[in-house]
Structure formats: C-alpha cells, structure tokens
Amino acid sequence: MTVQYLIDSENVGDFWIPLLELPADKSELIVFYTRNSPHMSYESLIRLKESDRTVTFIKCYEGTNALDFQLVSELGYLIGKNESGSFVIVTNDTGFDAAVKYWRRKKKSVKRITGKECRNLERRIREDLQPGQMQERNTAASEIRYAVEDQDAEQAVQENELQDKQTL
C-alpha cells in the first residue's frame, strides 16, 4: 500500500526532507507551498536534488489559511480516487486535526504528523545503520511506516469504540 504524504511547507519548512528516505514504491510526497513558505536550506536542496525520488510540488493560492484549505481539498480528492489508501498530513498545525477526525470517522486511514516526527525518522535510520547499508535503511524506514500504520489502526479502533459507547 502506498502512503501519500501531504506536506504543509508553510508550517514545517523543509523538515519533511527526511521523508525522502522512505521507500519510493511505498510512499508519495506532495508538497504544498506559497511565497510564504520558508526557504529551503542548501543542505535540503542538495538532498532533494541527489534523491531519486519524485516529489510533487503544488503551488497554492495565497490568503488566510489558503494553503490549508487547498491541502484538505486535495486530501478529499485523493481519498475519492483511492478510498482504501493511507494518507498523512505533515504539519505542526493542529487545525488539521478536525479533518483527520472527520475522515477517521468515515473509516479512512488519515493521520497528522509533525515536522519533528520527520526529523525523528531520520535520526532512527541513522542510529540503526552502518554506512552503505541501503537495504537495511529501507527496512528501517518501512518499519517506521508500518508502526505509523499500526498506530493509526489502533487509534481508529479506540475512536470507534468510544463513538459506539457515546451512541448507546
């Protein structure tokens, strides 16, 4: 299953760059940006350029919360195209939690992670590996992805149980 990461670059800047380490056949990166998005560091630009990953960049209209609305609209569009897909919003903005809850109630795999969690992915990969062990690096990234999916599933079950109790 492919996980689609929708990245709020106005909010997380280039903290999403460690996601380039995720297996390309298991993840898709979609970066939403405006002129208000922080500039990327040269180190991040070099990592992006040297990566064999395809990253989709979507230039958004500007205005109050404009990027946020466009990101959530794209999320709905993607869910409509792939109802069994898995989606992760990368942002520190807790305002997206309402959209996450909405889709979870409809039994869709949607989650929000922070820019710091992206950095933790990179740290975990570096701790687990010796230089030159690409296969293991992909395995460590996959383990983190599966851990996120497991956490999503567990949280969805808990939310559904709570909802059922409230309905009774």
mmCIF file of C-alpha atoms in Angstrom:
data_model
loop_
_atom_site.group_PDB
_atom_site.id
_atom_site.type_symbol
_atom_site.label_atom_id
_atom_site.label_comp_id
_atom_site.label_asym_id
_atom_site.label_seq_id
_atom_site.Cartn_x
_atom_site.Cartn_y
_atom_site.Cartn_z
ATOM 1 C CA MET A 1 0.000 0.000 0.000
ATOM 2 C CA THR A 2 1.263 3.459 -0.891
ATOM 3 C CA VAL A 3 1.146 6.154 1.770
ATOM 4 C CA GLN A 4 0.571 9.654 0.423
ATOM 5 C CA TYR A 5 2.206 12.429 2.456
ATOM 6 C CA LEU A 6 0.607 15.873 2.056
ATOM 7 C CA ILE A 7 3.137 18.412 3.304
ATOM 8 C CA ASP A 8 2.274 21.890 4.620
ATOM 9 C CA SER A 9 5.540 23.639 3.778
ATOM 10 C CA GLU A 10 4.368 26.980 5.217
ATOM 11 C CA ASN A 11 4.250 25.260 8.572
ATOM 12 C CA VAL A 12 7.067 22.679 8.573
ATOM 13 C CA GLY A 13 9.520 24.313 6.163
ATOM 14 C CA ASP A 14 11.968 21.686 4.949
ATOM 15 C CA PHE A 15 11.603 19.409 7.986
ATOM 16 C CA TRP A 16 9.895 16.953 5.616
ATOM 17 C CA ILE A 17 13.160 16.205 3.754
ATOM 18 C CA PRO A 18 13.854 13.001 5.800
ATOM 19 C CA LEU A 19 10.730 11.516 4.186
ATOM 20 C CA LEU A 20 12.898 11.130 1.066
ATOM 21 C CA GLU A 21 14.349 8.097 2.881
ATOM 22 C CA LEU A 22 11.019 6.231 2.754
ATOM 23 C CA PRO A 23 10.784 3.553 0.042
ATOM 24 C CA ALA A 24 9.685 5.228 -3.210
ATOM 25 C CA ASP A 25 7.391 2.333 -4.108
ATOM 26 C CA LYS A 26 5.557 2.668 -0.776
ATOM 27 C CA SER A 27 5.221 6.451 -0.414
ATOM 28 C CA GLU A 28 4.335 9.550 -2.415
ATOM 29 C CA LEU A 29 5.378 13.032 -1.330
ATOM 30 C CA ILE A 30 3.194 16.038 -2.207
ATOM 31 C CA VAL A 31 4.497 19.431 -1.056
ATOM 32 C CA PHE A 32 2.097 22.387 -0.883
ATOM 33 C CA TYR A 33 3.835 25.766 -0.976
ATOM 34 C CA THR A 34 3.356 29.536 -1.351
ATOM 35 C CA ARG A 35 5.648 32.550 -1.326
ATOM 36 C CA ASN A 36 5.145 32.466 2.463
ATOM 37 C CA SER A 37 6.770 29.035 2.762
ATOM 38 C CA PRO A 38 10.174 29.249 4.435
ATOM 39 C CA HIS A 39 13.103 28.900 2.084
ATOM 40 C CA MET A 40 14.826 25.522 1.991
ATOM 41 C CA SER A 41 18.397 25.236 3.229
ATOM 42 C CA TYR A 42 21.139 24.417 0.739
ATOM 43 C CA GLU A 43 21.638 21.092 2.501
ATOM 44 C CA SER A 44 17.976 20.216 1.926
ATOM 45 C CA LEU A 45 18.123 21.343 -1.700
ATOM 46 C CA ILE A 46 21.157 19.153 -2.290
ATOM 47 C CA ARG A 47 19.461 16.148 -0.657
ATOM 48 C CA LEU A 48 16.367 16.696 -2.786
ATOM 49 C CA LYS A 49 18.429 17.060 -5.971
ATOM 50 C CA GLU A 50 20.518 13.964 -5.227
ATOM 51 C CA SER A 51 17.464 11.890 -4.357
ATOM 52 C CA ASP A 52 15.992 9.597 -6.973
ATOM 53 C CA ARG A 53 12.535 10.362 -5.577
ATOM 54 C CA THR A 54 9.811 12.109 -7.493
ATOM 55 C CA VAL A 55 8.248 14.804 -5.353
ATOM 56 C CA THR A 56 5.118 16.644 -6.472
ATOM 57 C CA PHE A 57 5.046 20.370 -5.697
ATOM 58 C CA ILE A 58 1.697 22.170 -5.702
ATOM 59 C CA LYS A 59 1.792 25.973 -5.742
ATOM 60 C CA CYS A 60 -1.152 27.262 -3.732
ATOM 61 C CA TYR A 61 -3.171 30.443 -3.880
ATOM 62 C CA GLU A 62 -2.330 32.822 -1.066
ATOM 63 C CA GLY A 63 -4.536 34.195 1.678
ATOM 64 C CA THR A 64 -5.587 33.416 5.226
ATOM 65 C CA ASN A 65 -5.391 29.624 5.605
ATOM 66 C CA ALA A 66 -5.476 29.297 1.800
ATOM 67 C CA LEU A 67 -2.812 26.577 1.675
ATOM 68 C CA ASP A 68 -4.607 24.656 4.435
ATOM 69 C CA PHE A 69 -7.906 24.651 2.522
ATOM 70 C CA GLN A 70 -6.204 23.562 -0.680
ATOM 71 C CA LEU A 71 -4.334 20.761 1.098
ATOM 72 C CA VAL A 72 -7.554 19.451 2.676
ATOM 73 C CA SER A 73 -9.349 19.726 -0.678
ATOM 74 C CA GLU A 74 -6.595 17.673 -2.328
ATOM 75 C CA LEU A 75 -6.836 15.143 0.507
ATOM 76 C CA GLY A 76 -10.556 14.694 -0.187
ATOM 77 C CA TYR A 77 -9.873 14.372 -3.907
ATOM 78 C CA LEU A 78 -7.184 11.717 -3.305
ATOM 79 C CA ILE A 79 -9.430 9.776 -0.922
ATOM 80 C CA GLY A 80 -12.160 9.834 -3.568
ATOM 81 C CA LYS A 81 -9.702 8.346 -6.087
ATOM 82 C CA ASN A 82 -8.305 5.758 -3.661
ATOM 83 C CA GLU A 83 -10.715 5.011 -0.818
ATOM 84 C CA SER A 84 -8.505 2.294 0.677
ATOM 85 C CA GLY A 85 -5.380 4.480 0.591
ATOM 86 C CA SER A 86 -3.360 5.752 3.507
ATOM 87 C CA PHE A 87 -2.770 9.497 3.919
ATOM 88 C CA VAL A 88 -0.527 11.530 6.218
ATOM 89 C CA ILE A 89 -0.708 15.297 6.651
ATOM 90 C CA VAL A 90 2.711 16.665 7.616
ATOM 91 C CA THR A 91 2.213 19.837 9.642
ATOM 92 C CA ASN A 92 2.565 21.247 13.131
ATOM 93 C CA ASP A 93 -0.824 22.939 12.695
ATOM 94 C CA THR A 94 -3.368 21.232 14.965
ATOM 95 C CA GLY A 95 -6.151 22.858 12.929
ATOM 96 C CA PHE A 96 -5.868 19.857 10.588
ATOM 97 C CA ASP A 97 -6.950 17.518 13.395
ATOM 98 C CA ALA A 98 -10.613 18.239 12.605
ATOM 99 C CA ALA A 99 -10.132 16.944 9.040
ATOM 100 C CA VAL A 100 -8.247 13.898 10.379
ATOM 101 C CA LYS A 101 -11.115 13.107 12.790
ATOM 102 C CA TYR A 102 -13.691 13.605 10.036
ATOM 103 C CA TRP A 103 -12.009 11.085 7.716
ATOM 104 C CA ARG A 104 -11.298 8.611 10.521
ATOM 105 C CA ARG A 105 -14.996 8.546 11.402
ATOM 106 C CA LYS A 106 -15.562 7.539 7.806
ATOM 107 C CA LYS A 107 -13.041 4.701 8.346
ATOM 108 C CA LYS A 108 -10.314 6.268 6.191
ATOM 109 C CA SER A 109 -6.631 5.967 7.075
ATOM 110 C CA VAL A 110 -5.685 9.603 7.693
ATOM 111 C CA LYS A 111 -3.128 10.858 10.193
ATOM 112 C CA ARG A 112 -1.238 14.049 11.051
ATOM 113 C CA ILE A 113 2.453 14.043 11.928
ATOM 114 C CA THR A 114 4.698 16.948 12.848
ATOM 115 C CA GLY A 115 7.906 18.174 11.282
ATOM 116 C CA LYS A 116 9.730 16.909 14.371
ATOM 117 C CA GLU A 117 8.431 13.402 13.710
ATOM 118 C CA CYS A 118 10.003 13.608 10.234
ATOM 119 C CA ARG A 119 13.342 14.502 11.855
ATOM 120 C CA ASN A 120 12.937 11.552 14.244
ATOM 121 C CA LEU A 121 12.602 9.252 11.229
ATOM 122 C CA GLU A 122 15.987 10.411 10.004
ATOM 123 C CA ARG A 123 17.558 10.011 13.447
ATOM 124 C CA ARG A 124 16.168 6.471 13.759
ATOM 125 C CA ILE A 125 17.535 5.480 10.359
ATOM 126 C CA ARG A 126 20.987 6.868 11.206
ATOM 127 C CA GLU A 127 21.060 5.084 14.579
ATOM 128 C CA ASP A 128 20.036 1.751 13.059
ATOM 129 C CA LEU A 129 22.505 1.623 10.205
ATOM 130 C CA GLN A 130 26.106 1.475 9.230
ATOM 131 C CA PRO A 131 27.167 3.457 6.106
ATOM 132 C CA GLY A 132 26.372 1.734 2.823
ATOM 133 C CA GLN A 133 23.528 -0.463 4.073
ATOM 134 C CA MET A 134 20.785 0.817 1.769
ATOM 135 C CA GLN A 135 18.620 -2.290 2.037
ATOM 136 C CA GLU A 136 18.564 -2.069 5.829
ATOM 137 C CA ARG A 137 17.899 1.654 5.590
ATOM 138 C CA ASN A 138 14.801 0.969 3.540
ATOM 139 C CA THR A 139 13.809 -1.705 6.045
ATOM 140 C CA ALA A 140 14.127 0.736 8.967
ATOM 141 C CA ALA A 141 12.046 3.311 7.089
ATOM 142 C CA SER A 142 9.444 0.632 6.315
ATOM 143 C CA GLU A 143 9.311 -0.373 9.975
ATOM 144 C CA ILE A 144 8.571 3.214 10.923
ATOM 145 C CA ARG A 145 5.890 3.447 8.233
ATOM 146 C CA TYR A 146 4.290 0.215 9.457
ATOM 147 C CA ALA A 147 4.493 1.446 13.053
ATOM 148 C CA VAL A 148 2.642 4.606 11.983
ATOM 149 C CA GLU A 149 0.009 2.486 10.195
ATOM 150 C CA ASP A 150 -0.366 0.211 13.243
ATOM 151 C CA GLN A 151 -0.748 3.244 15.490
ATOM 152 C CA ASP A 152 -3.366 4.632 13.072
ATOM 153 C CA ALA A 153 -5.322 1.383 13.118
ATOM 154 C CA GLU A 154 -5.193 1.152 16.915
ATOM 155 C CA GLN A 155 -6.280 4.766 17.330
ATOM 156 C CA ALA A 156 -9.131 4.295 14.823
ATOM 157 C CA VAL A 157 -10.385 1.254 16.756
ATOM 158 C CA GLN A 158 -10.265 3.210 20.032
ATOM 159 C CA GLU A 159 -12.120 6.161 18.474
ATOM 160 C CA ASN A 160 -14.775 3.840 17.031
ATOM 161 C CA GLU A 161 -15.252 2.101 20.403
ATOM 162 C CA LEU A 162 -15.611 5.466 22.130
ATOM 163 C CA GLN A 163 -18.091 6.599 19.484
ATOM 164 C CA ASP A 164 -20.102 3.388 19.944
ATOM 165 C CA LYS A 165 -20.211 3.913 23.734
ATOM 166 C CA GLN A 166 -21.399 7.505 23.275
ATOM 167 C CA THR A 167 -24.143 6.372 20.904
ATOM 168 C CA LEU A 168 -25.530 3.834 23.417
#
